[in-house]
Amino acid sequence: MPLNIKDLKITSSDFAPLSRLADKHAGDKGNVLPKLTVSGVPEGAKELAVICHDPDAPLAHGFTHWTVYAIDPKATDLSDAQEKYRVGPNGAGHMQYYGPQPPAGHGDHHYYFWVYALDTNVEGTPTREEFLDKYADNIIEQNRIVGLYSN
């Protein structure tokens, strides 16, 4: 099944695409999840998943800041996603959002908030890598918003 970016969107009232995330969203300065909104979910979506990932982190696979599964495809406001849906492990193995905290002097890091519309339900709480390996063929549509942060 070819991946498609058609109508699915993820946006935030807390930051514009490619703009700086506020300090309150940083892991060591408040750790507040940015407000996220989803729209344009394609027909046939059984659930949504959202993953926040920093590919600029100085690790082999970057750093995953948040994984959340079992999001109702009718949901639009994800402000309470941490409490309402099934949260998987971040890169440190904790089941929670962990905001940006790049190494000091490392420059801007890109924080990708990906939304995935799936034609099946995700089982359990896979890591980002496990999710992509197991469910890549079940992604109907995907999109992302990217924020920047540096210390």
mmCIF file with all atom_site columns, N, CA and C in Angstrom, residues 61-127:
data_model
loop_
_atom_site.group_PDB
_atom_site.id
_atom_site.type_symbol
_atom_site.label_atom_id
_atom_site.label_alt_id
_atom_site.label_comp_id
_atom_site.label_asym_id
_atom_site.label_entity_id
_atom_site.label_seq_id
_atom_site.pdbx_PDB_ins_code
_atom_site.Cartn_x
_atom_site.Cartn_y
_atom_site.Cartn_z
_atom_site.occupancy
_atom_site.B_iso_or_equiv
_atom_site.pdbx_formal_charge
_atom_site.auth_seq_id
_atom_site.auth_comp_id
_atom_site.auth_asym_id
_atom_site.auth_atom_id
_atom_site.pdbx_PDB_model_num
ATOM 1   N N  . HIS A 1 61  ? 19.743  6.079  16.436 1.00 0.00 ? 61  HIS A N  1
ATOM 2   C CA . HIS A 1 61  ? 18.404  6.224  15.863 1.00 0.00 ? 61  HIS A CA 1
ATOM 3   C C  . HIS A 1 61  ? 17.711  7.499  16.334 1.00 0.00 ? 61  HIS A C  1
ATOM 4   N N  . GLY A 1 62  ? 18.474  8.493  16.760 1.00 0.00 ? 62  GLY A N  1
ATOM 5   C CA . GLY A 1 62  ? 17.875  9.696  17.304 1.00 0.00 ? 62  GLY A CA 1
ATOM 6   C C  . GLY A 1 62  ? 17.254  9.393  18.660 1.00 0.00 ? 62  GLY A C  1
ATOM 7   N N  . PHE A 1 63  ? 16.304  10.229 19.077 1.00 0.00 ? 63  PHE A N  1
ATOM 8   C CA . PHE A 1 63  ? 15.648  10.014 20.372 1.00 0.00 ? 63  PHE A CA 1
ATOM 9   C C  . PHE A 1 63  ? 14.150  10.185 20.199 1.00 0.00 ? 63  PHE A C  1
ATOM 10  N N  . THR A 1 64  ? 13.396  9.230  20.712 1.00 0.00 ? 64  THR A N  1
ATOM 11  C CA . THR A 1 64  ? 11.944  9.281  20.671 1.00 0.00 ? 64  THR A CA 1
ATOM 12  C C  . THR A 1 64  ? 11.445  9.930  21.957 1.00 0.00 ? 64  THR A C  1
ATOM 13  N N  . HIS A 1 65  ? 10.661  10.998 21.816 1.00 0.00 ? 65  HIS A N  1
ATOM 14  C CA . HIS A 1 65  ? 10.175  11.750 22.963 1.00 0.00 ? 65  HIS A CA 1
ATOM 15  C C  . HIS A 1 65  ? 8.774   11.340 23.405 1.00 0.00 ? 65  HIS A C  1
ATOM 16  N N  . TRP A 1 66  ? 8.037   10.677 22.512 1.00 0.00 ? 66  TRP A N  1
ATOM 17  C CA . TRP A 1 66  ? 6.663   10.309 22.864 1.00 0.00 ? 66  TRP A CA 1
ATOM 18  C C  . TRP A 1 66  ? 6.125   9.330  21.848 1.00 0.00 ? 66  TRP A C  1
ATOM 19  N N  . THR A 1 67  ? 5.429   8.309  22.324 1.00 0.00 ? 67  THR A N  1
ATOM 20  C CA . THR A 1 67  ? 4.663   7.407  21.473 1.00 0.00 ? 67  THR A CA 1
ATOM 21  C C  . THR A 1 67  ? 3.296   7.255  22.110 1.00 0.00 ? 67  THR A C  1
ATOM 22  N N  . VAL A 1 68  ? 2.257   7.373  21.303 1.00 0.00 ? 68  VAL A N  1
ATOM 23  C CA . VAL A 1 68  ? 0.894   7.197  21.821 1.00 0.00 ? 68  VAL A CA 1
ATOM 24  C C  . VAL A 1 68  ? 0.056   6.484  20.767 1.00 0.00 ? 68  VAL A C  1
ATOM 25  N N  . TYR A 1 69  ? -0.689  5.472  21.235 1.00 0.00 ? 69  TYR A N  1
ATOM 26  C CA . TYR A 1 69  ? -1.457  4.595  20.354 1.00 0.00 ? 69  TYR A CA 1
ATOM 27  C C  . TYR A 1 69  ? -2.918  4.559  20.771 1.00 0.00 ? 69  TYR A C  1
ATOM 28  N N  . ALA A 1 70  ? -3.737  3.918  19.935 1.00 0.00 ? 70  ALA A N  1
ATOM 29  C CA . ALA A 1 70  ? -5.166  3.716  20.201 1.00 0.00 ? 70  ALA A CA 1
ATOM 30  C C  . ALA A 1 70  ? -5.936  5.029  20.250 1.00 0.00 ? 70  ALA A C  1
ATOM 31  N N  . ILE A 1 71  ? -5.488  6.015  19.487 1.00 0.00 ? 71  ILE A N  1
ATOM 32  C CA . ILE A 1 71  ? -6.196  7.287  19.412 1.00 0.00 ? 71  ILE A CA 1
ATOM 33  C C  . ILE A 1 71  ? -7.411  7.102  18.505 1.00 0.00 ? 71  ILE A C  1
ATOM 34  N N  . ASP A 1 72  ? -8.557  7.494  18.994 1.00 0.00 ? 72  ASP A N  1
ATOM 35  C CA . ASP A 1 72  ? -9.799  7.415  18.234 1.00 0.00 ? 72  ASP A CA 1
ATOM 36  C C  . ASP A 1 72  ? -9.644  8.237  16.952 1.00 0.00 ? 72  ASP A C  1
ATOM 37  N N  . PRO A 1 73  ? -9.935  7.645  15.785 1.00 0.00 ? 73  PRO A N  1
ATOM 38  C CA . PRO A 1 73  ? -9.781  8.398  14.535 1.00 0.00 ? 73  PRO A CA 1
ATOM 39  C C  . PRO A 1 73  ? -10.718 9.597  14.417 1.00 0.00 ? 73  PRO A C  1
ATOM 40  N N  . LYS A 1 74  ? -11.718 9.679  15.297 1.00 0.00 ? 74  LYS A N  1
ATOM 41  C CA . LYS A 1 74  ? -12.612 10.842 15.306 1.00 0.00 ? 74  LYS A CA 1
ATOM 42  C C  . LYS A 1 74  ? -12.070 11.965 16.192 1.00 0.00 ? 74  LYS A C  1
ATOM 43  N N  . ALA A 1 75  ? -11.015 11.691 16.944 1.00 0.00 ? 75  ALA A N  1
ATOM 44  C CA . ALA A 1 75  ? -10.417 12.692 17.838 1.00 0.00 ? 75  ALA A CA 1
ATOM 45  C C  . ALA A 1 75  ? -9.798  13.814 17.013 1.00 0.00 ? 75  ALA A C  1
ATOM 46  N N  . THR A 1 76  ? -9.914  15.021 17.515 1.00 0.00 ? 76  THR A N  1
ATOM 47  C CA . THR A 1 76  ? -9.265  16.161 16.860 1.00 0.00 ? 76  THR A CA 1
ATOM 48  C C  . THR A 1 76  ? -8.276  16.837 17.802 1.00 0.00 ? 76  THR A C  1
ATOM 49  N N  . ASP A 1 77  ? -8.672  17.043 19.044 1.00 0.00 ? 77  ASP A N  1
ATOM 50  C CA . ASP A 1 77  ? -7.826  17.698 20.037 1.00 0.00 ? 77  ASP A CA 1
ATOM 51  C C  . ASP A 1 77  ? -7.063  16.630 20.823 1.00 0.00 ? 77  ASP A C  1
ATOM 52  N N  . LEU A 1 78  ? -5.742  16.688 20.767 1.00 0.00 ? 78  LEU A N  1
ATOM 53  C CA . LEU A 1 78  ? -4.921  15.690 21.462 1.00 0.00 ? 78  LEU A CA 1
ATOM 54  C C  . LEU A 1 78  ? -4.313  16.241 22.751 1.00 0.00 ? 78  LEU A C  1
ATOM 55  N N  . SER A 1 79  ? -4.888  17.314 23.281 1.00 0.00 ? 79  SER A N  1
ATOM 56  C CA . SER A 1 79  ? -4.356  17.922 24.503 1.00 0.00 ? 79  SER A CA 1
ATOM 57  C C  . SER A 1 79  ? -4.306  16.949 25.672 1.00 0.00 ? 79  SER A C  1
ATOM 58  N N  . ASP A 1 80  ? -5.270  16.030 25.717 1.00 0.00 ? 80  ASP A N  1
ATOM 59  C CA . ASP A 1 80  ? -5.312  15.070 26.819 1.00 0.00 ? 80  ASP A CA 1
ATOM 60  C C  . ASP A 1 80  ? -4.867  13.670 26.391 1.00 0.00 ? 80  ASP A C  1
ATOM 61  N N  . ALA A 1 81  ? -4.153  13.576 25.296 1.00 0.00 ? 81  ALA A N  1
ATOM 62  C CA . ALA A 1 81  ? -3.737  12.265 24.773 1.00 0.00 ? 81  ALA A CA 1
ATOM 63  C C  . ALA A 1 81  ? -2.882  11.488 25.765 1.00 0.00 ? 81  ALA A C  1
ATOM 64  N N  . GLN A 1 82  ? -2.074  12.192 26.547 1.00 0.00 ? 82  GLN A N  1
ATOM 65  C CA . GLN A 1 82  ? -1.204  11.531 27.526 1.00 0.00 ? 82  GLN A CA 1
ATOM 66  C C  . GLN A 1 82  ? -2.033  10.735 28.537 1.00 0.00 ? 82  GLN A C  1
ATOM 67  N N  . GLU A 1 83  ? -3.202  11.233 28.882 1.00 0.00 ? 83  GLU A N  1
ATOM 68  C CA . GLU A 1 83  ? -4.053  10.579 29.882 1.00 0.00 ? 83  GLU A CA 1
ATOM 69  C C  . GLU A 1 83  ? -5.114  9.686  29.253 1.00 0.00 ? 83  GLU A C  1
ATOM 70  N N  . LYS A 1 84  ? -5.559  10.018 28.055 1.00 0.00 ? 84  LYS A N  1
ATOM 71  C CA . LYS A 1 84  ? -6.729  9.376  27.466 1.00 0.00 ? 84  LYS A CA 1
ATOM 72  C C  . LYS A 1 84  ? -6.402  8.150  26.609 1.00 0.00 ? 84  LYS A C  1
ATOM 73  N N  . TYR A 1 85  ? -5.195  8.117  26.030 1.00 0.00 ? 85  TYR A N  1
ATOM 74  C CA . TYR A 1 85  ? -4.859  7.033  25.111 1.00 0.00 ? 85  TYR A CA 1
ATOM 75  C C  . TYR A 1 85  ? -3.677  6.224  25.633 1.00 0.00 ? 85  TYR A C  1
ATOM 76  N N  . ARG A 1 86  ? -3.302  5.181  24.911 1.00 0.00 ? 86  ARG A N  1
ATOM 77  C CA . ARG A 1 86  ? -2.267  4.238  25.347 1.00 0.00 ? 86  ARG A CA 1
ATOM 78  C C  . ARG A 1 86  ? -0.875  4.774  24.991 1.00 0.00 ? 86  ARG A C  1
ATOM 79  N N  . VAL A 1 87  ? -0.164  5.203  25.997 1.00 0.00 ? 87  VAL A N  1
ATOM 80  C CA . VAL A 1 87  ? 1.166   5.789  25.806 1.00 0.00 ? 87  VAL A CA 1
ATOM 81  C C  . VAL A 1 87  ? 2.212   4.683  25.838 1.00 0.00 ? 87  VAL A C  1
ATOM 82  N N  . GLY A 1 88  ? 3.088   4.718  24.846 1.00 0.00 ? 88  GLY A N  1
ATOM 83  C CA . GLY A 1 88  ? 4.186   3.760  24.781 1.00 0.00 ? 88  GLY A CA 1
ATOM 84  C C  . GLY A 1 88  ? 5.471   4.378  25.305 1.00 0.00 ? 88  GLY A C  1
ATOM 85  N N  . PRO A 1 89  ? 6.569   3.662  25.155 1.00 0.00 ? 89  PRO A N  1
ATOM 86  C CA . PRO A 1 89  ? 7.832   4.133  25.724 1.00 0.00 ? 89  PRO A CA 1
ATOM 87  C C  . PRO A 1 89  ? 8.491   5.241  24.908 1.00 0.00 ? 89  PRO A C  1
ATOM 88  N N  . ASN A 1 90  ? 9.094   6.181  25.636 1.00 0.00 ? 90  ASN A N  1
ATOM 89  C CA . ASN A 1 90  ? 9.959   7.158  24.972 1.00 0.00 ? 90  ASN A CA 1
ATOM 90  C C  . ASN A 1 90  ? 11.364  6.540  24.871 1.00 0.00 ? 90  ASN A C  1
ATOM 91  N N  . GLY A 1 91  ? 12.316  7.305  24.403 1.00 0.00 ? 91  GLY A N  1
ATOM 92  C CA . GLY A 1 91  ? 13.665  6.775  24.204 1.00 0.00 ? 91  GLY A CA 1
ATOM 93  C C  . GLY A 1 91  ? 14.375  6.363  25.479 1.00 0.00 ? 91  GLY A C  1
ATOM 94  N N  . ALA A 1 92  ? 13.893  6.841  26.626 1.00 0.00 ? 92  ALA A N  1
ATOM 95  C CA . ALA A 1 92  ? 14.468  6.459  27.915 1.00 0.00 ? 92  ALA A CA 1
ATOM 96  C C  . ALA A 1 92  ? 13.713  5.286  28.539 1.00 0.00 ? 92  ALA A C  1
ATOM 97  N N  . GLY A 1 93  ? 12.684  4.790  27.821 1.00 0.00 ? 93  GLY A N  1
ATOM 98  C CA . GLY A 1 93  ? 11.919  3.656  28.316 1.00 0.00 ? 93  GLY A CA 1
ATOM 99  C C  . GLY A 1 93  ? 10.772  4.013  29.235 1.00 0.00 ? 93  GLY A C  1
ATOM 100 N N  . HIS A 1 94  ? 10.498  5.308  29.407 1.00 0.00 ? 94  HIS A N  1
ATOM 101 C CA . HIS A 1 94  ? 9.402   5.741  30.277 1.00 0.00 ? 94  HIS A CA 1
ATOM 102 C C  . HIS A 1 94  ? 8.131   5.943  29.457 1.00 0.00 ? 94  HIS A C  1
ATOM 103 N N  . MET A 1 95  ? 6.998   5.659  30.048 1.00 0.00 ? 95  MET A N  1
ATOM 104 C CA . MET A 1 95  ? 5.710   5.766  29.359 1.00 0.00 ? 95  MET A CA 1
ATOM 105 C C  . MET A 1 95  ? 5.127   7.160  29.562 1.00 0.00 ? 95  MET A C  1
ATOM 106 N N  . GLN A 1 96  ? 5.752   8.149  28.930 1.00 0.00 ? 96  GLN A N  1
ATOM 107 C CA . GLN A 1 96  ? 5.292   9.524  29.068 1.00 0.00 ? 96  GLN A CA 1
ATOM 108 C C  . GLN A 1 96  ? 5.936   10.389 27.994 1.00 0.00 ? 96  GLN A C  1
ATOM 109 N N  . TYR A 1 97  ? 5.350   11.571 27.810 1.00 0.00 ? 97  TYR A N  1
ATOM 110 C CA . TYR A 1 97  ? 5.967   12.587 26.963 1.00 0.00 ? 97  TYR A CA 1
ATOM 111 C C  . TYR A 1 97  ? 7.219   13.086 27.683 1.00 0.00 ? 97  TYR A C  1
ATOM 112 N N  . TYR A 1 98  ? 8.294   13.220 26.940 1.00 0.00 ? 98  TYR A N  1
ATOM 113 C CA . TYR A 1 98  ? 9.505   13.837 27.477 1.00 0.00 ? 98  TYR A CA 1
ATOM 114 C C  . TYR A 1 98  ? 9.954   14.880 26.470 1.00 0.00 ? 98  TYR A C  1
ATOM 115 N N  . GLY A 1 99  ? 9.831   16.128 26.837 1.00 0.00 ? 99  GLY A N  1
ATOM 116 C CA . GLY A 1 99  ? 10.076  17.234 25.925 1.00 0.00 ? 99  GLY A CA 1
ATOM 117 C C  . GLY A 1 99  ? 11.530  17.387 25.507 1.00 0.00 ? 99  GLY A C  1
ATOM 118 N N  . PRO A 1 100 ? 11.781  18.310 24.591 1.00 0.00 ? 100 PRO A N  1
ATOM 119 C CA . PRO A 1 100 ? 13.124  18.555 24.078 1.00 0.00 ? 100 PRO A CA 1
ATOM 120 C C  . PRO A 1 100 ? 14.132  18.845 25.185 1.00 0.00 ? 100 PRO A C  1
ATOM 121 N N  . GLN A 1 101 ? 15.313  18.295 25.019 1.00 0.00 ? 101 GLN A N  1
ATOM 122 C CA . GLN A 1 101 ? 16.426  18.590 25.925 1.00 0.00 ? 101 GLN A CA 1
ATOM 123 C C  . GLN A 1 101 ? 17.733  18.223 25.210 1.00 0.00 ? 101 GLN A C  1
ATOM 124 N N  . PRO A 1 102 ? 18.028  18.913 24.116 1.00 0.00 ? 102 PRO A N  1
ATOM 125 C CA . PRO A 1 102 ? 19.257  18.596 23.384 1.00 0.00 ? 102 PRO A CA 1
ATOM 126 C C  . PRO A 1 102 ? 20.494  19.009 24.185 1.00 0.00 ? 102 PRO A C  1
ATOM 127 N N  . PRO A 1 103 ? 21.623  18.414 23.874 1.00 0.00 ? 103 PRO A N  1
ATOM 128 C CA . PRO A 1 103 ? 22.859  18.815 24.561 1.00 0.00 ? 103 PRO A CA 1
ATOM 129 C C  . PRO A 1 103 ? 23.133  20.300 24.356 1.00 0.00 ? 103 PRO A C  1
ATOM 130 N N  . ALA A 1 104 ? 23.623  20.960 25.392 1.00 0.00 ? 104 ALA A N  1
ATOM 131 C CA . ALA A 1 104 ? 23.958  22.384 25.309 1.00 0.00 ? 104 ALA A CA 1
ATOM 132 C C  . ALA A 1 104 ? 24.965  22.617 24.185 1.00 0.00 ? 104 ALA A C  1
ATOM 133 N N  . GLY A 1 105 ? 24.728  23.646 23.405 1.00 0.00 ? 105 GLY A N  1
ATOM 134 C CA . GLY A 1 105 ? 25.640  23.995 22.324 1.00 0.00 ? 105 GLY A CA 1
ATOM 135 C C  . GLY A 1 105 ? 25.531  23.105 21.095 1.00 0.00 ? 105 GLY A C  1
ATOM 136 N N  . HIS A 1 106 ? 24.545  22.226 21.061 1.00 0.00 ? 106 HIS A N  1
ATOM 137 C CA . HIS A 1 106 ? 24.389  21.266 19.958 1.00 0.00 ? 106 HIS A CA 1
ATOM 138 C C  . HIS A 1 106 ? 23.613  21.848 18.790 1.00 0.00 ? 106 HIS A C  1
ATOM 139 N N  . GLY A 1 107 ? 23.132  23.088 18.951 1.00 0.00 ? 107 GLY A N  1
ATOM 140 C CA . GLY A 1 107 ? 22.382  23.728 17.874 1.00 0.00 ? 107 GLY A CA 1
ATOM 141 C C  . GLY A 1 107 ? 20.927  23.294 17.862 1.00 0.00 ? 107 GLY A C  1
ATOM 142 N N  . ASP A 1 108 ? 20.215  23.748 16.838 1.00 0.00 ? 108 ASP A N  1
ATOM 143 C CA . ASP A 1 108 ? 18.802  23.412 16.705 1.00 0.00 ? 108 ASP A CA 1
ATOM 144 C C  . ASP A 1 108 ? 18.606  21.928 16.458 1.00 0.00 ? 108 ASP A C  1
ATOM 145 N N  . HIS A 1 109 ? 17.661  21.355 17.180 1.00 0.00 ? 109 HIS A N  1
ATOM 146 C CA . HIS A 1 109 ? 17.200  19.998 16.909 1.00 0.00 ? 109 HIS A CA 1
ATOM 147 C C  . HIS A 1 109 ? 15.788  20.114 16.342 1.00 0.00 ? 109 HIS A C  1
ATOM 148 N N  . HIS A 1 110 ? 15.429  19.172 15.491 1.00 0.00 ? 110 HIS A N  1
ATOM 149 C CA . HIS A 1 110 ? 14.116  19.129 14.861 1.00 0.00 ? 110 HIS A CA 1
ATOM 150 C C  . HIS A 1 110 ? 13.262  18.100 15.595 1.00 0.00 ? 110 HIS A C  1
ATOM 151 N N  . TYR A 1 111 ? 12.080  18.531 16.040 1.00 0.00 ? 111 TYR A N  1
ATOM 152 C CA . TYR A 1 111 ? 11.158  17.651 16.764 1.00 0.00 ? 111 TYR A CA 1
ATOM 153 C C  . TYR A 1 111 ? 9.963   17.377 15.865 1.00 0.00 ? 111 TYR A C  1
ATOM 154 N N  . TYR A 1 112 ? 9.935   16.163 15.324 1.00 0.00 ? 112 TYR A N  1
ATOM 155 C CA . TYR A 1 112 ? 8.890   15.728 14.405 1.00 0.00 ? 112 TYR A CA 1
ATOM 156 C C  . TYR A 1 112 ? 7.739   15.127 15.202 1.00 0.00 ? 112 TYR A C  1
ATOM 157 N N  . PHE A 1 113 ? 6.568   15.737 15.112 1.00 0.00 ? 113 PHE A N  1
ATOM 158 C CA . PHE A 1 113 ? 5.360   15.170 15.690 1.00 0.00 ? 113 PHE A CA 1
ATOM 159 C C  . PHE A 1 113 ? 4.604   14.511 14.525 1.00 0.00 ? 113 PHE A C  1
ATOM 160 N N  . TRP A 1 114 ? 4.770   13.198 14.393 1.00 0.00 ? 114 TRP A N  1
ATOM 161 C CA . TRP A 1 114 ? 4.157   12.433 13.310 1.00 0.00 ? 114 TRP A CA 1
ATOM 162 C C  . TRP A 1 114 ? 2.791   11.934 13.739 1.00 0.00 ? 114 TRP A C  1
ATOM 163 N N  . VAL A 1 115 ? 1.818   12.003 12.839 1.00 0.00 ? 115 VAL A N  1
ATOM 164 C CA . VAL A 1 115 ? 0.529   11.352 13.033 1.00 0.00 ? 115 VAL A CA 1
ATOM 165 C C  . VAL A 1 115 ? 0.394   10.285 11.952 1.00 0.00 ? 115 VAL A C  1
ATOM 166 N N  . TYR A 1 116 ? -0.061  9.121  12.369 1.00 0.00 ? 116 TYR A N  1
ATOM 167 C CA . TYR A 1 116 ? -0.258  7.990  11.467 1.00 0.00 ? 116 TYR A CA 1
ATOM 168 C C  . TYR A 1 116 ? -1.707  7.537  11.550 1.00 0.00 ? 116 TYR A C  1
ATOM 169 N N  . ALA A 1 117 ? -2.377  7.387  10.400 1.00 0.00 ? 117 ALA A N  1
ATOM 170 C CA . ALA A 1 117 ? -3.707  6.803  10.327 1.00 0.00 ? 117 ALA A CA 1
ATOM 171 C C  . ALA A 1 117 ? -3.517  5.355  9.884  1.00 0.00 ? 117 ALA A C  1
ATOM 172 N N  . LEU A 1 118 ? -4.022  4.431  10.693 1.00 0.00 ? 118 LEU A N  1
ATOM 173 C CA . LEU A 1 118 ? -3.809  3.003  10.437 1.00 0.00 ? 118 LEU A CA 1
ATOM 174 C C  . LEU A 1 118 ? -5.107  2.283  10.103 1.00 0.00 ? 118 LEU A C  1
ATOM 175 N N  . ASP A 1 119 ? -4.979  1.236  9.289  1.00 0.00 ? 119 ASP A N  1
ATOM 176 C CA . ASP A 1 119 ? -6.142  0.419  8.943  1.00 0.00 ? 119 ASP A CA 1
ATOM 177 C C  . ASP A 1 119 ? -6.311  -0.767 9.888  1.00 0.00 ? 119 ASP A C  1
ATOM 178 N N  . THR A 1 120 ? -5.571  -0.763 10.974 1.00 0.00 ? 120 THR A N  1
ATOM 179 C CA . THR A 1 120 ? -5.658  -1.811 11.983 1.00 0.00 ? 120 THR A CA 1
ATOM 180 C C  . THR A 1 120 ? -5.388  -1.187 13.352 1.00 0.00 ? 120 THR A C  1
ATOM 181 N N  . ASN A 1 121 ? -5.600  -1.961 14.395 1.00 0.00 ? 121 ASN A N  1
ATOM 182 C CA . ASN A 1 121 ? -5.305  -1.500 15.743 1.00 0.00 ? 121 ASN A CA 1
ATOM 183 C C  . ASN A 1 121 ? -3.905  -1.928 16.143 1.00 0.00 ? 121 ASN A C  1
ATOM 184 N N  . VAL A 1 122 ? -3.196  -1.059 16.813 1.00 0.00 ? 122 VAL A N  1
ATOM 185 C CA . VAL A 1 122 ? -1.859  -1.355 17.311 1.00 0.00 ? 122 VAL A CA 1
ATOM 186 C C  . VAL A 1 122 ? -2.003  -2.163 18.599 1.00 0.00 ? 122 VAL A C  1
ATOM 187 N N  . GLU A 1 123 ? -1.249  -3.239 18.676 1.00 0.00 ? 123 GLU A N  1
ATOM 188 C CA . GLU A 1 123 ? -1.257  -4.080 19.873 1.00 0.00 ? 123 GLU A CA 1
ATOM 189 C C  . GLU A 1 123 ? -0.166  -3.622 20.833 1.00 0.00 ? 123 GLU A C  1
ATOM 190 N N  . GLY A 1 124 ? -0.521  -3.512 22.095 1.00 0.00 ? 124 GLY A N  1
ATOM 191 C CA . GLY A 1 124 ? 0.469   -3.201 23.118 1.00 0.00 ? 124 GLY A CA 1
ATOM 192 C C  . GLY A 1 124 ? 1.001   -1.791 23.022 1.00 0.00 ? 124 GLY A C  1
ATOM 193 N N  . THR A 1 125 ? 2.244   -1.638 23.465 1.00 0.00 ? 125 THR A N  1
ATOM 194 C CA . THR A 1 125 ? 2.908   -0.332 23.488 1.00 0.00 ? 125 THR A CA 1
ATOM 195 C C  . THR A 1 125 ? 4.308   -0.472 22.884 1.00 0.00 ? 125 THR A C  1
ATOM 196 N N  . PRO A 1 126 ? 4.374   -0.618 21.558 1.00 0.00 ? 126 PRO A N  1
ATOM 197 C CA . PRO A 1 126 ? 5.677   -0.778 20.931 1.00 0.00 ? 126 PRO A CA 1
ATOM 198 C C  . PRO A 1 126 ? 6.535   0.485  20.995 1.00 0.00 ? 126 PRO A C  1
ATOM 199 N N  . THR A 1 127 ? 7.831   0.290  20.912 1.00 0.00 ? 127 THR A N  1
ATOM 200 C CA . THR A 1 127 ? 8.728   1.429  20.738 1.00 0.00 ? 127 THR A CA 1
ATOM 201 C C  . THR A 1 127 ? 8.492   2.008  19.347 1.00 0.00 ? 127 THR A C  1
#
